[in-house]
Amino acid sequence: MTEPQAGSDIGALRTSARPNPDGSWSISGTKIFITYGEHDLTENIVHLVLARVPGSPPSTRGISCFIVPKVLPGGQRNGVECIGIERKMGIHASPTCTMRFDRAHGELIGTQPNSGMAQMFTMMNAARLTVGISGLGVTERAQQAAGSYAAGRIQGRAVGAPPETASPIIDHPDVRRMLLHVRSHVEAMRALSYTNACALDLADHGSTAEERSGGRERAQLLTPVTKAWCTDLGSELTRLCTQVHGGAGYISDTGVEQFERDIRIAALYEGTNGIQGIDLVRRKLPMREGAVVRELLDGIDATAPQFEATMREQVRDANAALRQSTEWLLAQEEPQDALAAATPYLRQFGIVLGGFHLARQATVASSDGALAGSARYFCEQVLPQASALVPAVTAGCDALQAAAINL
Ligand SMILES: Cc1cc2nc3c(=O)[nH]c(=O)nc-3n(C[C@H](O)[C@H](O)[C@H](O)COP(=O)(O)OP(=O)(O)OC[C@H]3O[C@@H](n4cnc5c(N)ncnc54)[C@H](O)[C@@H]3O)c2cc1C
């Protein structure tokens, strides 16, 4: 997809496709930042390439999708080559390539040009969910490293430990706070990711048409939240895991700083997290005039009475705050106000869903002490942020527009 002038703005892409007499196409242009655009792990690489055919309408309406193999069926090399590999902050095992297409032989996907965006979107929800899950996975791994380091690193005497002894840092409240903060978020992210994946499965394999359309709508609504919330948290929480290691965390040989570097990309690619927020407020909230999001919020309120008293109140309060923000957004006529609210709203959405799922898990698996501890921590320490975000969401864009940003 990506070209130098066409990143978030895919509609600006210029790669061209000219028809050949035999019905195939001749593709020319340059793509940048292409993951595994070139490698020697397989004999052939089949590229999916977005390009414009002659006379296509402007913007995303005029984009078509082509299959362009590195090696053609007859064995000869196609006109596609890697002309550069980026040096970058993390994911060093993943080649990020600049690709040049010089009259490369391509085949149109489908029968009609200008269907490229719709075709890409058939993959988009699954791709964005997968990137969200990478936030979860890398944080889980960093958490394991931080937990085992904290159990073995001896510093200072914890309150209540015998005199003249030193304690593992895991016994100090501030270290426990960091570890529990990470663990409770990991469990919340996991629950959200599974819920999102379940909605995608129902969209494809639900037993009735109603179940399939319900799954499709729920997946549409949840996917930007899973992608952006889990990957923003991936960056924040891996940083916290470095913090647990003290100075050793900053030393490359310890290995934990790699998690911070590797996960940073997940907030940027597959649609930046800013773009996910915009997708949520501009395309997903208006689905069925707001009925899709309201059904989700109603479901949370309907389930909360099953929770023990304190968590019930915390989840209800947070959900009321999310409802207030949602109704405000649905009522906005000025797109600028909704756009300004997109990122704080997505954060609020993630927090409420995270707290709800943790409370629900703790209720269903009531004998699981670790889950109960995570749920209690999250509901006490994190869920109240949902109410605190209402003013940021509903402030409108005046302050952003009025402020002078001096460069
Ligand atoms: C390591 C790596 C691997 C990648 N792999 C691939 C790949 O395999 N295939 C591929 O096609 N691409 C790939 N990409 C490209 C990636 O998807 C883009 O970098 C990403 O979509 C952002 O585009 P951009 O870099 O041009 O940033 P820009 O679009 O220039 O965005 C810059 C900033 O402006 C914000 N912004 C932009 N437009 C708006 C708007 N309308 N409203 C509000 N904010 C906005 C963004 O959120 C961001 O914060 C990869 C990138 C990297 C770094």
GROMACS .gro file of C-alpha atoms and ligand atoms in nm:
model
  460
    1MET     CA    1   0.000   0.000   0.000
    2THR     CA    2   0.233   0.268   0.132
    3GLU     CA    3   0.408   0.516  -0.097
    4PRO     CA    4   0.619   0.819   0.000
    5GLN     CA    5   0.325   1.060  -0.043
    6ALA     CA    6   0.055   0.808   0.055
    7GLY     CA    7   0.069   0.680   0.412
    8SER     CA    8  -0.248   0.733   0.616
    9ASP     CA    9  -0.389   0.896   0.302
   10ILE     CA   10  -0.405   0.585   0.084
   11GLY     CA   11  -0.613   0.776  -0.170
   12ALA     CA   12  -0.298   0.971  -0.268
   13LEU     CA   13  -0.122   0.667  -0.412
   14ARG     CA   14   0.019   0.696  -0.765
   15THR     CA   15   0.137   0.350  -0.868
   16SER     CA   16  -0.012   0.287  -1.210
   17ALA     CA   17  -0.153  -0.021  -1.383
   18ARG     CA   18  -0.176  -0.024  -1.764
   19PRO     CA   19  -0.371  -0.293  -1.948
   20ASN     CA   20  -0.182  -0.549  -2.161
   21PRO     CA   21  -0.341  -0.700  -2.474
   22ASP     CA   22  -0.365  -1.042  -2.304
   23GLY     CA   23  -0.581  -0.907  -2.020
   24SER     CA   24  -0.295  -0.885  -1.768
   25TRP     CA   25  -0.162  -0.553  -1.635
   26SER     CA   26   0.167  -0.370  -1.632
   27ILE     CA   27   0.239  -0.218  -1.288
   28SER     CA   28   0.482   0.071  -1.232
   29GLY     CA   29   0.561   0.272  -0.919
   30THR     CA   30   0.742   0.273  -0.586
   31LYS     CA   31   0.618   0.136  -0.254
   32ILE     CA   32   0.793   0.206   0.074
   33PHE     CA   33   0.802   0.037   0.416
   34ILE     CA   34   0.694  -0.301   0.278
   35THR     CA   35   0.730  -0.570   0.543
   36TYR     CA   36   0.904  -0.877   0.400
   37GLY     CA   37   0.891  -0.714   0.054
   38GLU     CA   38   1.204  -0.921  -0.018
   39HIS     CA   39   1.359  -1.220   0.159
   40ASP     CA   40   1.504  -1.561   0.080
   41LEU     CA   41   1.281  -1.770   0.306
   42THR     CA   42   1.066  -1.886   0.013
   43GLU     CA   43   1.129  -1.940  -0.357
   44ASN     CA   44   0.864  -1.692  -0.462
   45ILE     CA   45   0.689  -1.389  -0.311
   46VAL     CA   46   0.343  -1.288  -0.428
   47HIS     CA   47   0.278  -0.918  -0.368
   48LEU     CA   48  -0.067  -0.768  -0.329
   49VAL     CA   49  -0.028  -0.425  -0.489
   50LEU     CA   50  -0.267  -0.129  -0.489
   51ALA     CA   51  -0.252   0.076  -0.810
   52ARG     CA   52  -0.460   0.303  -1.034
   53VAL     CA   53  -0.587   0.204  -1.376
   54PRO     CA   54  -0.617   0.471  -1.651
   55GLY     CA   55  -0.921   0.694  -1.607
   56SER     CA   56  -0.990   0.579  -1.251
   57PRO     CA   57  -1.172   0.824  -1.021
   58PRO     CA   58  -0.960   1.016  -0.770
   59SER     CA   59  -0.906   0.920  -0.402
   60THR     CA   60  -0.973   0.573  -0.262
   61ARG     CA   61  -1.261   0.521  -0.508
   62GLY     CA   62  -1.010   0.471  -0.789
   63ILE     CA   63  -0.783   0.207  -0.638
   64SER     CA   64  -0.751  -0.148  -0.771
   65CYS     CA   65  -0.573  -0.448  -0.622
   66PHE     CA   66  -0.331  -0.669  -0.819
   67ILE     CA   67  -0.134  -0.987  -0.767
   68VAL     CA   68   0.230  -0.936  -0.866
   69PRO     CA   69   0.464  -1.235  -0.819
   70LYS     CA   70   0.840  -1.193  -0.782
   71VAL     CA   71   0.892  -1.494  -1.010
   72LEU     CA   72   0.650  -1.548  -1.300
   73PRO     CA   73   0.491  -1.890  -1.366
   74GLY     CA   74   0.746  -1.959  -1.645
   75GLY     CA   75   1.034  -1.909  -1.400
   76GLN     CA   76   1.153  -1.566  -1.527
   77ARG     CA   77   1.204  -1.274  -1.285
   78ASN     CA   78   0.919  -1.018  -1.283
   79GLY     CA   79   0.985  -0.641  -1.295
   80VAL     CA   80   0.980  -0.598  -0.917
   81GLU     CA   81   1.287  -0.544  -0.703
   82CYS     CA   82   1.385  -0.434  -0.356
   83ILE     CA   83   1.591  -0.115  -0.385
   84GLY     CA   84   1.646  -0.051  -0.015
   85ILE     CA   85   1.606  -0.196   0.335
   86GLU     CA   86   1.540   0.040   0.628
   87ARG     CA   87   1.750   0.051   0.943
   88LYS     CA   88   1.508   0.093   1.228
   89MET     CA   89   1.431   0.114   1.600
   90GLY     CA   90   1.313  -0.247   1.651
   91ILE     CA   91   1.182  -0.564   1.480
   92HIS     CA   92   1.527  -0.609   1.330
   93ALA     CA   93   1.441  -0.958   1.206
   94SER     CA   94   1.167  -0.813   0.983
   95PRO     CA   95   1.298  -0.659   0.658
   96THR     CA   96   1.124  -0.327   0.578
   97CYS     CA   97   1.172  -0.276   0.206
   98THR     CA   98   1.145  -0.010  -0.060
   99MET     CA   99   1.005  -0.185  -0.366
  100ARG     CA  100   1.027  -0.067  -0.725
  101PHE     CA  101   0.774  -0.198  -0.978
  102ASP     CA  102   0.893  -0.143  -1.334
  103ARG     CA  103   0.626  -0.259  -1.579
  104ALA     CA  104   0.580  -0.564  -1.359
  105HIS     CA  105   0.337  -0.825  -1.483
  106GLY     CA  106   0.024  -0.826  -1.263
  107GLU     CA  107  -0.321  -0.978  -1.254
  108LEU     CA  108  -0.627  -0.784  -1.137
  109ILE     CA  109  -0.804  -0.934  -0.838
  110GLY     CA  110  -1.173  -0.977  -0.923
  111THR     CA  111  -1.335  -0.877  -1.247
  112GLN     CA  112  -1.381  -0.502  -1.197
  113PRO     CA  113  -1.114  -0.236  -1.139
  114ASN     CA  114  -1.160   0.024  -0.860
  115SER     CA  115  -1.259  -0.242  -0.604
  116GLY     CA  116  -0.920  -0.240  -0.430
  117MET     CA  117  -1.025  -0.073  -0.106
  118ALA     CA  118  -1.319  -0.308  -0.051
  119GLN     CA  119  -1.086  -0.602  -0.118
  120MET     CA  120  -0.824  -0.473   0.128
  121PHE     CA  121  -1.094  -0.424   0.390
  122THR     CA  122  -1.183  -0.794   0.377
  123MET     CA  123  -0.843  -0.849   0.540
  124MET     CA  124  -0.833  -0.535   0.752
  125ASN     CA  125  -1.025  -0.644   1.062
  126ALA     CA  126  -0.823  -0.964   1.102
  127ALA     CA  127  -0.496  -0.778   1.031
  128ARG     CA  128  -0.575  -0.504   1.284
  129LEU     CA  129  -0.680  -0.760   1.546
  130THR     CA  130  -0.351  -0.943   1.492
  131VAL     CA  131  -0.151  -0.624   1.544
  132GLY     CA  132  -0.350  -0.555   1.863
  133ILE     CA  133  -0.265  -0.906   1.982
  134SER     CA  134   0.104  -0.834   1.922
  135GLY     CA  135   0.065  -0.559   2.187
  136LEU     CA  136  -0.073  -0.820   2.421
  137GLY     CA  137   0.191  -1.083   2.335
  138VAL     CA  138   0.499  -0.863   2.367
  139THR     CA  139   0.367  -0.720   2.695
  140GLU     CA  140   0.303  -1.071   2.828
  141ARG     CA  141   0.664  -1.164   2.749
  142ALA     CA  142   0.799  -0.844   2.911
  143GLN     CA  143   0.582  -0.911   3.216
  144GLN     CA  144   0.731  -1.260   3.253
  145ALA     CA  145   1.081  -1.110   3.241
  146ALA     CA  146   0.991  -0.837   3.494
  147GLY     CA  147   0.822  -1.083   3.733
  148SER     CA  148   1.113  -1.324   3.741
  149TYR     CA  149   1.366  -1.039   3.777
  150ALA     CA  150   1.166  -0.889   4.066
  151ALA     CA  151   1.153  -1.226   4.244
  152GLY     CA  152   1.532  -1.266   4.225
  153ARG     CA  153   1.667  -0.913   4.271
  154ILE     CA  154   1.746  -0.840   4.639
  155GLN     CA  155   1.736  -0.475   4.751
  156GLY     CA  156   1.642  -0.317   5.083
  157ARG     CA  157   1.429  -0.463   5.360
  158ALA     CA  158   1.059  -0.479   5.291
  159VAL     CA  159   0.825  -0.361   5.565
  160GLY     CA  160   0.761  -0.657   5.796
  161ALA     CA  161   1.068  -0.859   5.687
  162PRO     CA  162   1.303  -0.981   5.967
  163PRO     CA  163   1.563  -0.724   6.082
  164GLU     CA  164   1.909  -0.741   5.924
  165THR     CA  165   1.770  -0.908   5.610
  166ALA     CA  166   1.725  -0.785   5.257
  167SER     CA  167   1.417  -0.862   5.050
  168PRO     CA  168   1.343  -0.939   4.686
  169ILE     CA  169   1.211  -0.621   4.524
  170ILE     CA  170   0.883  -0.800   4.450
  171ASP     CA  171   0.803  -0.750   4.821
  172HIS     CA  172   0.810  -0.369   4.792
  173PRO     CA  173   0.465  -0.213   4.735
  174ASP     CA  174   0.576   0.011   4.448
  175VAL     CA  175   0.722  -0.284   4.256
  176ARG     CA  176   0.409  -0.489   4.326
  177ARG     CA  177   0.207  -0.196   4.190
  178MET     CA  178   0.404  -0.197   3.865
  179LEU     CA  179   0.374  -0.573   3.823
  180LEU     CA  180   0.003  -0.581   3.904
  181HIS     CA  181  -0.061  -0.285   3.675
  182VAL     CA  182   0.099  -0.479   3.389
  183ARG     CA  183  -0.064  -0.811   3.473
  184SER     CA  184  -0.416  -0.673   3.509
  185HIS     CA  185  -0.385  -0.490   3.177
  186VAL     CA  186  -0.250  -0.803   3.005
  187GLU     CA  187  -0.556  -0.994   3.123
  188ALA     CA  188  -0.786  -0.713   3.013
  189MET     CA  189  -0.621  -0.696   2.670
  190ARG     CA  190  -0.647  -1.073   2.633
  191ALA     CA  191  -1.017  -1.070   2.717
  192LEU     CA  192  -1.086  -0.787   2.471
  193SER     CA  193  -0.886  -0.959   2.195
  194TYR     CA  194  -1.074  -1.288   2.242
  195THR     CA  195  -1.408  -1.107   2.243
  196ASN     CA  196  -1.311  -0.931   1.920
  197ALA     CA  197  -1.193  -1.260   1.764
  198CYS     CA  198  -1.517  -1.429   1.869
  199ALA     CA  199  -1.718  -1.153   1.698
  200LEU     CA  200  -1.515  -1.204   1.380
  201ASP     CA  201  -1.578  -1.579   1.394
  202LEU     CA  202  -1.952  -1.521   1.444
  203ALA     CA  203  -1.950  -1.284   1.147
  204ASP     CA  204  -1.820  -1.567   0.928
  205HIS     CA  205  -1.966  -1.878   1.088
  206GLY     CA  206  -2.269  -1.772   1.295
  207SER     CA  207  -2.553  -2.021   1.259
  208THR     CA  208  -2.818  -1.762   1.165
  209ALA     CA  209  -2.814  -1.450   0.947
  210GLU     CA  210  -2.888  -1.244   1.257
  211GLU     CA  211  -2.593  -1.393   1.447
  212ARG     CA  212  -2.363  -1.327   1.150
  213SER     CA  213  -2.469  -0.965   1.110
  214GLY     CA  214  -2.448  -0.909   1.488
  215GLY     CA  215  -2.094  -1.055   1.486
  216ARG     CA  216  -1.996  -0.837   1.190
  217GLU     CA  217  -2.119  -0.518   1.357
  218ARG     CA  218  -1.958  -0.602   1.691
  219ALA     CA  219  -1.626  -0.683   1.519
  220GLN     CA  220  -1.641  -0.354   1.326
  221LEU     CA  221  -1.694  -0.163   1.649
  222LEU     CA  222  -1.432  -0.343   1.858
  223THR     CA  223  -1.148  -0.373   1.607
  224PRO     CA  224  -1.015  -0.013   1.622
  225VAL     CA  225  -1.032  -0.029   2.004
  226THR     CA  226  -0.844  -0.360   2.022
  227LYS     CA  227  -0.583  -0.243   1.773
  228ALA     CA  228  -0.511   0.095   1.930
  229TRP     CA  229  -0.571   0.031   2.300
  230CYS     CA  230  -0.364  -0.289   2.309
  231THR     CA  231  -0.075  -0.137   2.114
  232ASP     CA  232  -0.068   0.192   2.307
  233LEU     CA  233  -0.064  -0.018   2.622
  234GLY     CA  234   0.208  -0.236   2.470
  235SER     CA  235   0.438   0.067   2.461
  236GLU     CA  236   0.338   0.194   2.806
  237LEU     CA  237   0.356  -0.142   2.982
  238THR     CA  238   0.680  -0.267   2.827
  239ARG     CA  239   0.833   0.062   2.948
  240LEU     CA  240   0.707  -0.020   3.296
  241CYS     CA  241   0.866  -0.365   3.272
  242THR     CA  242   1.199  -0.196   3.193
  243GLN     CA  243   1.142   0.019   3.504
  244VAL     CA  244   1.100  -0.292   3.721
  245HIS     CA  245   1.453  -0.394   3.615
  246GLY     CA  246   1.608  -0.068   3.741
  247GLY     CA  247   1.934   0.026   3.565
  248ALA     CA  248   1.970  -0.329   3.433
  249GLY     CA  249   1.662  -0.263   3.220
  250TYR     CA  250   1.854  -0.003   3.021
  251ILE     CA  251   2.135  -0.247   2.942
  252SER     CA  252   2.083  -0.426   2.612
  253ASP     CA  253   2.224  -0.757   2.737
  254THR     CA  254   1.939  -0.780   2.989
  255GLY     CA  255   1.705  -0.807   2.690
  256VAL     CA  256   1.402  -0.622   2.825
  257GLU     CA  257   1.458  -0.295   2.635
  258GLN     CA  258   1.404  -0.487   2.311
  259PHE     CA  259   1.035  -0.529   2.398
  260GLU     CA  260   0.992  -0.151   2.415
  261ARG     CA  261   1.164  -0.104   2.080
  262ASP     CA  262   0.988  -0.392   1.905
  263ILE     CA  263   0.633  -0.305   2.008
  264ARG     CA  264   0.663   0.065   1.919
  265ILE     CA  265   0.578  -0.005   1.554
  266ALA     CA  266   0.243  -0.163   1.640
  267ALA     CA  267   0.092   0.178   1.723
  268LEU     CA  268   0.209   0.307   1.385
  269TYR     CA  269   0.141   0.050   1.117
  270GLU     CA  270  -0.181  -0.111   1.000
  271GLY     CA  271  -0.335   0.237   1.039
  272THR     CA  272  -0.180   0.462   1.307
  273ASN     CA  273  -0.361   0.466   1.639
  274GLY     CA  274  -0.479   0.819   1.563
  275ILE     CA  275  -0.647   0.683   1.251
  276GLN     CA  276  -0.808   0.403   1.459
  277GLY     CA  277  -0.967   0.666   1.687
  278ILE     CA  278  -1.102   0.850   1.385
  279ASP     CA  279  -1.238   0.523   1.243
  280LEU     CA  280  -1.413   0.459   1.576
  281VAL     CA  281  -1.586   0.797   1.609
  282ARG     CA  282  -1.655   0.872   1.241
  283ARG     CA  283  -1.741   0.530   1.095
  284LYS     CA  284  -1.818   0.289   1.378
  285LEU     CA  285  -2.026   0.495   1.624
  286PRO     CA  286  -2.275   0.602   1.355
  287MET     CA  287  -2.347   0.239   1.258
  288ARG     CA  288  -2.728   0.193   1.269
  289GLU     CA  289  -2.761   0.550   1.407
  290GLY     CA  290  -2.566   0.455   1.720
  291ALA     CA  291  -2.764   0.138   1.794
  292VAL     CA  292  -2.457  -0.089   1.764
  293VAL     CA  293  -2.260   0.094   2.032
  294ARG     CA  294  -2.568   0.142   2.253
  295GLU     CA  295  -2.634  -0.235   2.245
  296LEU     CA  296  -2.281  -0.295   2.371
  297LEU     CA  297  -2.322  -0.044   2.656
  298ASP     CA  298  -2.666  -0.185   2.744
  299GLY     CA  299  -2.512  -0.533   2.760
  300ILE     CA  300  -2.254  -0.412   3.012
  301ASP     CA  301  -2.526  -0.259   3.232
  302ALA     CA  302  -2.734  -0.575   3.205
  303THR     CA  303  -2.441  -0.797   3.314
  304ALA     CA  304  -2.302  -0.578   3.593
  305PRO     CA  305  -2.564  -0.682   3.855
  306GLN     CA  306  -2.393  -1.024   3.863
  307PHE     CA  307  -2.071  -0.869   3.996
  308GLU     CA  308  -1.990  -0.831   4.365
  309ALA     CA  309  -2.104  -0.496   4.506
  310THR     CA  310  -1.790  -0.284   4.474
  311MET     CA  311  -1.700  -0.395   4.123
  312ARG     CA  312  -2.063  -0.360   4.020
  313GLU     CA  313  -2.063   0.009   4.119
  314GLN     CA  314  -1.725   0.074   3.959
  315VAL     CA  315  -1.825  -0.085   3.628
  316ARG     CA  316  -2.160   0.094   3.626
  317ASP     CA  317  -2.000   0.434   3.694
  318ALA     CA  318  -1.740   0.384   3.424
  319ASN     CA  319  -2.001   0.266   3.175
  320ALA     CA  320  -2.218   0.569   3.253
  321ALA     CA  321  -1.918   0.790   3.174
  322LEU     CA  322  -1.863   0.608   2.844
  323ARG     CA  323  -2.231   0.645   2.762
  324GLN     CA  324  -2.213   1.019   2.832
  325SER     CA  325  -1.917   1.056   2.595
  326THR     CA  326  -2.085   0.836   2.334
  327GLU     CA  327  -2.408   1.035   2.334
  328TRP     CA  328  -2.212   1.360   2.313
  329LEU     CA  329  -2.019   1.230   2.013
  330LEU     CA  330  -2.332   1.102   1.840
  331ALA     CA  331  -2.492   1.444   1.880
  332GLN     CA  332  -2.200   1.639   1.729
  333GLU     CA  333  -2.265   1.802   1.397
  334GLU     CA  334  -1.918   1.954   1.363
  335PRO     CA  335  -1.673   1.684   1.250
  336GLN     CA  336  -1.384   1.882   1.405
  337ASP     CA  337  -1.522   1.827   1.757
  338ALA     CA  338  -1.556   1.453   1.713
  339LEU     CA  339  -1.211   1.431   1.552
  340ALA     CA  340  -1.055   1.615   1.847
  341ALA     CA  341  -1.221   1.367   2.086
  342ALA     CA  342  -1.120   1.051   1.900
  343THR     CA  343  -0.809   0.946   2.093
  344PRO     CA  344  -0.933   1.015   2.450
  345TYR     CA  345  -1.263   0.846   2.360
  346LEU     CA  346  -1.089   0.534   2.231
  347ARG     CA  347  -0.885   0.520   2.553
  348GLN     CA  348  -1.202   0.552   2.760
  349PHE     CA  349  -1.364   0.276   2.553
  350GLY     CA  350  -1.070   0.042   2.610
  351ILE     CA  351  -1.064   0.108   2.984
  352VAL     CA  352  -1.436   0.038   3.026
  353LEU     CA  353  -1.427  -0.281   2.819
  354GLY     CA  354  -1.113  -0.393   3.004
  355GLY     CA  355  -1.270  -0.338   3.347
  356PHE     CA  356  -1.595  -0.500   3.242
  357HIS     CA  357  -1.426  -0.815   3.111
  358LEU     CA  358  -1.202  -0.847   3.417
  359ALA     CA  359  -1.500  -0.812   3.653
  360ARG     CA  360  -1.690  -1.067   3.448
  361GLN     CA  361  -1.400  -1.314   3.453
  362ALA     CA  362  -1.358  -1.269   3.828
  363THR     CA  363  -1.729  -1.342   3.873
  364VAL     CA  364  -1.737  -1.650   3.651
  365ALA     CA  365  -1.404  -1.794   3.776
  366SER     CA  366  -1.459  -1.696   4.139
  367SER     CA  367  -1.210  -1.955   4.272
  368ASP     CA  368  -0.921  -1.804   4.068
  369GLY     CA  369  -0.737  -1.580   4.316
  370ALA     CA  370  -0.501  -1.428   4.056
  371LEU     CA  371  -0.791  -1.320   3.834
  372ALA     CA  372  -0.976  -1.174   4.131
  373GLY     CA  373  -0.664  -0.977   4.231
  374SER     CA  374  -0.622  -0.837   3.879
  375ALA     CA  375  -0.990  -0.746   3.853
  376ARG     CA  376  -0.991  -0.571   4.189
  377TYR     CA  377  -0.676  -0.374   4.108
  378PHE     CA  378  -0.806  -0.270   3.766
  379CYS     CA  379  -1.149  -0.167   3.894
  380GLU     CA  380  -0.999   0.033   4.183
  381GLN     CA  381  -0.701   0.195   4.012
  382VAL     CA  382  -0.775   0.212   3.639
  383LEU     CA  383  -1.152   0.213   3.583
  384PRO     CA  384  -1.205   0.553   3.755
  385GLN     CA  385  -1.003   0.707   3.471
  386ALA     CA  386  -1.309   0.651   3.249
  387SER     CA  387  -1.501   0.923   3.435
  388ALA     CA  388  -1.197   1.150   3.434
  389LEU     CA  389  -1.184   1.129   3.054
  390VAL     CA  390  -1.536   1.270   2.998
  391PRO     CA  391  -1.422   1.636   3.006
  392ALA     CA  392  -1.140   1.563   2.758
  393VAL     CA  393  -1.378   1.387   2.519
  394THR     CA  394  -1.653   1.648   2.539
  395ALA     CA  395  -1.437   1.960   2.532
  396GLY     CA  396  -1.467   2.007   2.156
  397CYS     CA  397  -1.183   2.135   1.945
  398ASP     CA  398  -1.172   2.501   2.052
  399ALA     CA  399  -0.861   2.469   2.268
  400LEU     CA  400  -0.681   2.274   1.995
  401GLN     CA  401  -0.772   2.530   1.730
  402ALA     CA  402  -0.700   2.835   1.945
  403ALA     CA  403  -0.360   2.727   2.077
  404ALA     CA  404  -0.059   2.861   1.890
  405ILE     CA  405   0.172   2.569   1.817
  406ASN     CA  406   0.511   2.738   1.790
  407LEU     CA  407   0.756   2.553   1.573
  408LIG     C1  408   0.841  -0.107   1.008
  408LIG     C2  409   0.727  -0.072   0.920
  408LIG     C3  410   0.661  -0.170   0.848
  408LIG     C4  411   0.556  -0.137   0.760
  408LIG     N1  412   0.498  -0.235   0.684
  408LIG     C5  413   0.411  -0.198   0.585
  408LIG     C6  414   0.364  -0.294   0.490
  408LIG     O1  415   0.399  -0.411   0.493
  408LIG     N2  416   0.280  -0.251   0.391
  408LIG     C7  417   0.241  -0.121   0.381
  408LIG     O2  418   0.166  -0.089   0.292
  408LIG     N3  419   0.282  -0.029   0.472
  408LIG     C8  420   0.367  -0.064   0.572
  408LIG     N4  421   0.414   0.030   0.661
  408LIG     C9  422   0.367   0.167   0.649
  408LIG    C10  423   0.272   0.207   0.761
  408LIG     O3  424   0.149   0.142   0.748
  408LIG    C11  425   0.261   0.362   0.756
  408LIG     O4  426   0.386   0.412   0.802
  408LIG    C12  427   0.145   0.413   0.837
  408LIG     O5  428   0.022   0.380   0.775
  408LIG    C13  429   0.149   0.564   0.858
  408LIG     O6  430   0.173   0.633   0.738
  408LIG     P1  431   0.290   0.742   0.734
  408LIG     O7  432   0.413   0.680   0.787
  408LIG     O8  433   0.294   0.801   0.600
  408LIG     O9  434   0.246   0.852   0.839
  408LIG     P2  435   0.153   0.979   0.809
  408LIG    O10  436   0.030   0.934   0.738
  408LIG    O11  437   0.235   1.086   0.749
  408LIG    O12  438   0.110   1.020   0.957
  408LIG    C14  439   0.192   1.102   1.042
  408LIG    C15  440   0.109   1.140   1.166
  408LIG    O13  441  -0.004   1.216   1.125
  408LIG    C16  442  -0.124   1.153   1.167
  408LIG     N5  443  -0.226   1.172   1.062
  408LIG    C17  444  -0.213   1.149   0.930
  408LIG     N6  445  -0.330   1.177   0.867
  408LIG    C18  446  -0.416   1.218   0.961
  408LIG    C19  447  -0.554   1.258   0.961
  408LIG     N7  448  -0.627   1.261   0.849
  408LIG     N8  449  -0.610   1.292   1.077
  408LIG    C20  450  -0.540   1.286   1.192
  408LIG     N9  451  -0.411   1.249   1.201
  408LIG    C21  452  -0.351   1.213   1.087
  408LIG    C22  453  -0.091   1.007   1.190
  408LIG    O14  454  -0.176   0.947   1.284
  408LIG    C23  455   0.054   1.018   1.240
  408LIG    O15  456   0.056   1.045   1.378
  408LIG    C24  457   0.516  -0.001   0.751
  408LIG    C25  458   0.580   0.097   0.826
  408LIG    C26  459   0.686   0.065   0.907
  408LIG    C27  460   0.757   0.175   0.982
   0.00000   0.00000   0.00000
